[in-house]
Amino acid sequence: MVLQPAARVREAGQDVTFCCRASGTPAPQKYYWYHNGTLLEGTERSSGRLALRGLAPEQAGTYHCKASSEAGAIRSAPAQLTVLAPGQQSCRAEPEPSLVELPSECPQDANGSRYYNVGRCPASPCRGDPSEPSGCGRESGLCCGVRRMELRQVPCAGSVLPLKVVAECGCGPCAQPRVLVQGRVTAADTGEPLRFGHIFLGARKVGITGYQGSFTIEVPPDTQRLVTRFVDGQQRLVDAVKVLPFDRRGGAVYQEVKMLRKKEPVELDGGRSNAIPLGDASGREPVGELLLPAGTFLKPSGEVFNGTVKASVTFVDPRDVGTASTASSDLSFADAEGDIVPLRTYGMFAVDFREGASGAALQAGPVQVRMDTGQVWMAEHLQKMKLWSLNPESGLWEEEAVLRPDEGGDRRKREERTFLVGNLEIRERRLFNLDVPEDRRCFVKVRAYSNEKFNPYEQLEGVVVNLINLEPQPGFPSNPRAWGRFDSAVTGANGACLPAFCDARRPDAYAALVTATLGGEELEAVASSPKLNPNAVGVAQPYLGKLGYRRSDHEDAALKKTAFQINVAKPDPDNADENNGPVYSYRSLRECEEAPVSANHLRFYRVEVDKYEYNVVPFKESDVTSWTGDYLAWWPNPQEFRACFIKVRLEGPREYMVRSRNVGGSHPRTRGQLYGLRDSRSVRDPLLGDTSGACVEFKCGGMLFDQSLADRTLVSVVPQGSCRRTAINALLRDYLSRHPPLADNNHTGAFSMLAPLDPLGHNYGIYTVTDQNPRLAKEIAIGRCFAGTSDGFSREMRAGEGTAVTFECQERPEGRESLFQRLLSAPAEA
């Protein structure tokens, strides 16, 4: 499906047009339209265009199309049609509630909370313009957004804190954020980066990877599945076809891509019959074998090649759970109705046949694939096993052959094993799969949080959650560590729902291993030992016991804490305890996606040192569409986010909180006005005694949102405790003196500067990263700051490397306030 229908908002009596377009060989001949899942009578046509005239309220709902040809069918994604009553507003003027946390020095309200409602406007589409021509392209359209903001003054510890809140919502131009996928491609076995590899979207080459294997892909508009192919120009690694998750609301999602190394070729005599085992590594019994009859190798012209053949057959063995990250595509196919449905793999293999002398590529066919029935652990799968090949453009698997019991006779008598056999020809397709369609499906609800408090208002968006379906427990297979499928999803404002195989009869028939990453950083799962806490896990008993939740370090404390495993027990519709998540039946996707935060769900959280962020103009970094153009906005450009950090060394017996206070420095519209506050606790250096380091964010100098005049932010860095400034980085001091004006640095308990307009680097103790995703920019900058380099990444503090300013801290005498405390209690006097 190359053109998807788009959501529309209309008033009753207006007209609307939906469009879809599919491609295939042969070209699709018929299109059908469905309303709320029901076929619309009289909509069979040769083009994917649906025009509705004089809309009535009952025509609201979802619309999708299905395209078909003799080769099969494919469905589009559903598009929502909203039909408003005459005069009804699609964007309410009253903002929705949205809470931000005030600094710790601000008093709590009557309910004991320091959260303040700043309001938000939902980024929903507004009613289309009746005068706009009704075509198949994108509507210029309007979206609900901020129409007016108000400045509030919040009393905090003897001073007032400025805060801008949304006062009114209204329709305006829709934000058009860039949608990106970034990441790194490496070899699965050695971690060696794919240097200057080719990147394809479908058949179109869109770029190459960098020297360190890095890549950035801009997601085309209306993309539903981002099918990306990575090709090693040196042909040492097997082509990787990945369906990469992305955030439709904008910004960048980070992905680590692993590529499988090609198996060393063996020399075959093309004039004789040959057999190549599949999955015989590490002393395992092969899953099957590839039988190549004499004369099966062909040149591209069709001429039989009987010379020496170099044959490389690389097998992805699901009996090794570590191979899941190297598997291609997302193990899906389009069924006869056009729905994209999952497969469960028993192994996939890539083939590469070449002439021994010239290295020219060869084709093969027909060849025979034999699969050992002893490796099929669920008896019902023996009747459904098929051979599939991967379409690298659609990322979907397509049926090549049905595997049937071997009727060969002689070979079967000589061996105790029995086989399933199928035939195929190897032409342009080079990646094949031994799979069965699996219809026992559910969804698992997962949420990610910024800390271990699991506050509903502190959920993380843009987190990539990965789920690997593990093989059933003993009684079904011989090896419970095998995997059968994997899926990924990106968390939104209401978490993420991941598809998984499940079983209603036996809770432990299928298990799932779940991990989560944000910008390459692994998030932590909730502990399961020494005592399981249902309130922390997010699932109530007795359903939690049925799921058998276990974190990865459950039995070995030395293991990482970044994954959990559950039994995917399908909920019993007659049991009220099991009808509130976190597992939902496959037909209950909408209930899963719209489930309130109070419903059962599984959790990850971010492990980090104590930190706090306050912006005068509220902005949700995980939702680029929440950006508001204002002179006091921390991020002045919603298309590009520049994160700046200063590294502070603290010599003292403990860890210290360090605050940066950021106000307008040189711009006439903002001079002396607060942009925001940042607090960060220092982290011990394991190699230096009584020394810690803090990476503290500050507002970068540069253009404000109107892009007309730059501002050098006045940044004040103040550590908590009795701390005295003892050193300033010589290069930084020299830079600031050569770029006046100089900030007042009379007080030795703090450090102030006018933020540099240049990016500088680790030699100055300043770390700057620009990215289309603010969280990713900050993660990369923090990693460099910890390492003390401009191109490295570390989570272990190196306080002696790349530092901007040094403080010596002592335990203060009893009753004496530090400058930090005086700033909180009496900021004007301090």
PDB file of N, CA and C in Angstrom, residues 11-14 35 52-61 63 81-84:
ATOM      1  N   GLU A  11     -17.894  19.083   8.495  1.00  0.00           N
ATOM      2  CA  GLU A  11     -19.184  19.450   9.082  1.00  0.00           C
ATOM      3  C   GLU A  11     -20.273  18.696   8.332  1.00  0.00           C
ATOM      4  N   ALA A  12     -21.341  18.350   9.021  1.00  0.00           N
ATOM      5  CA  ALA A  12     -22.458  17.653   8.374  1.00  0.00           C
ATOM      6  C   ALA A  12     -22.920  18.440   7.143  1.00  0.00           C
ATOM      7  N   GLY A  13     -23.137  17.709   6.047  1.00  0.00           N
ATOM      8  CA  GLY A  13     -23.549  18.332   4.798  1.00  0.00           C
ATOM      9  C   GLY A  13     -22.401  18.588   3.850  1.00  0.00           C
ATOM     10  N   GLN A  14     -21.155  18.581   4.344  1.00  0.00           N
ATOM     11  CA  GLN A  14     -19.995  18.769   3.468  1.00  0.00           C
ATOM     12  C   GLN A  14     -19.636  17.463   2.765  1.00  0.00           C
ATOM     13  N   HIS A  35     -16.327   0.683   5.968  1.00  0.00           N
ATOM     14  CA  HIS A  35     -16.665   1.671   6.993  1.00  0.00           C
ATOM     15  C   HIS A  35     -16.848   0.942   8.317  1.00  0.00           C
ATOM     16  N   LEU A  52     -17.632  10.831  -0.749  1.00  0.00           N
ATOM     17  CA  LEU A  52     -18.877  10.834   0.012  1.00  0.00           C
ATOM     18  C   LEU A  52     -19.457  12.244  -0.031  1.00  0.00           C
ATOM     19  N   ARG A  53     -20.697  12.360  -0.473  1.00  0.00           N
ATOM     20  CA  ARG A  53     -21.332  13.665  -0.651  1.00  0.00           C
ATOM     21  C   ARG A  53     -22.390  13.893   0.426  1.00  0.00           C
ATOM     22  N   GLY A  54     -22.497  15.133   0.865  1.00  0.00           N
ATOM     23  CA  GLY A  54     -23.533  15.498   1.822  1.00  0.00           C
ATOM     24  C   GLY A  54     -23.480  14.645   3.072  1.00  0.00           C
ATOM     25  N   LEU A  55     -22.407  14.736   3.819  1.00  0.00           N
ATOM     26  CA  LEU A  55     -22.163  13.837   4.952  1.00  0.00           C
ATOM     27  C   LEU A  55     -23.238  13.951   6.031  1.00  0.00           C
ATOM     28  N   ALA A  56     -23.602  12.792   6.590  1.00  0.00           N
ATOM     29  CA  ALA A  56     -24.508  12.712   7.728  1.00  0.00           C
ATOM     30  C   ALA A  56     -23.715  12.252   8.952  1.00  0.00           C
ATOM     31  N   PRO A  57     -24.158  12.575  10.180  1.00  0.00           N
ATOM     32  CA  PRO A  57     -23.407  12.201  11.397  1.00  0.00           C
ATOM     33  C   PRO A  57     -23.092  10.715  11.481  1.00  0.00           C
ATOM     34  N   GLU A  58     -24.021   9.858  10.999  1.00  0.00           N
ATOM     35  CA  GLU A  58     -23.781   8.406  11.125  1.00  0.00           C
ATOM     36  C   GLU A  58     -22.671   7.905  10.204  1.00  0.00           C
ATOM     37  N   GLN A  59     -22.167   8.746   9.312  1.00  0.00           N
ATOM     38  CA  GLN A  59     -21.071   8.327   8.443  1.00  0.00           C
ATOM     39  C   GLN A  59     -19.706   8.542   9.083  1.00  0.00           C
ATOM     40  N   ALA A  60     -19.683   9.080  10.288  1.00  0.00           N
ATOM     41  CA  ALA A  60     -18.409   9.208  11.011  1.00  0.00           C
ATOM     42  C   ALA A  60     -17.890   7.820  11.358  1.00  0.00           C
ATOM     43  N   GLY A  61     -16.591   7.733  11.586  1.00  0.00           N
ATOM     44  CA  GLY A  61     -15.980   6.454  11.942  1.00  0.00           C
ATOM     45  C   GLY A  61     -14.689   6.241  11.180  1.00  0.00           C
ATOM     46  N   TYR A  63     -12.459   4.459   8.053  1.00  0.00           N
ATOM     47  CA  TYR A  63     -12.549   3.991   6.673  1.00  0.00           C
ATOM     48  C   TYR A  63     -11.200   3.391   6.279  1.00  0.00           C
ATOM     49  N   LEU A  81     -12.808   9.531  10.184  1.00  0.00           N
ATOM     50  CA  LEU A  81     -13.636  10.632   9.701  1.00  0.00           C
ATOM     51  C   LEU A  81     -14.464  11.152  10.868  1.00  0.00           C
ATOM     52  N   THR A  82     -14.298  12.437  11.189  1.00  0.00           N
ATOM     53  CA  THR A  82     -15.081  13.093  12.233  1.00  0.00           C
ATOM     54  C   THR A  82     -16.108  14.001  11.560  1.00  0.00           C
ATOM     55  N   VAL A  83     -17.382  13.817  11.888  1.00  0.00           N
ATOM     56  CA  VAL A  83     -18.453  14.641  11.314  1.00  0.00           C
ATOM     57  C   VAL A  83     -19.035  15.504  12.433  1.00  0.00           C
ATOM     58  N   LEU A  84     -18.870  16.810  12.306  1.00  0.00           N
ATOM     59  CA  LEU A  84     -19.323  17.758  13.324  1.00  0.00           C
ATOM     60  C   LEU A  84     -20.727  18.256  12.994  1.00  0.00           C
TER      61      LEU A  84
END
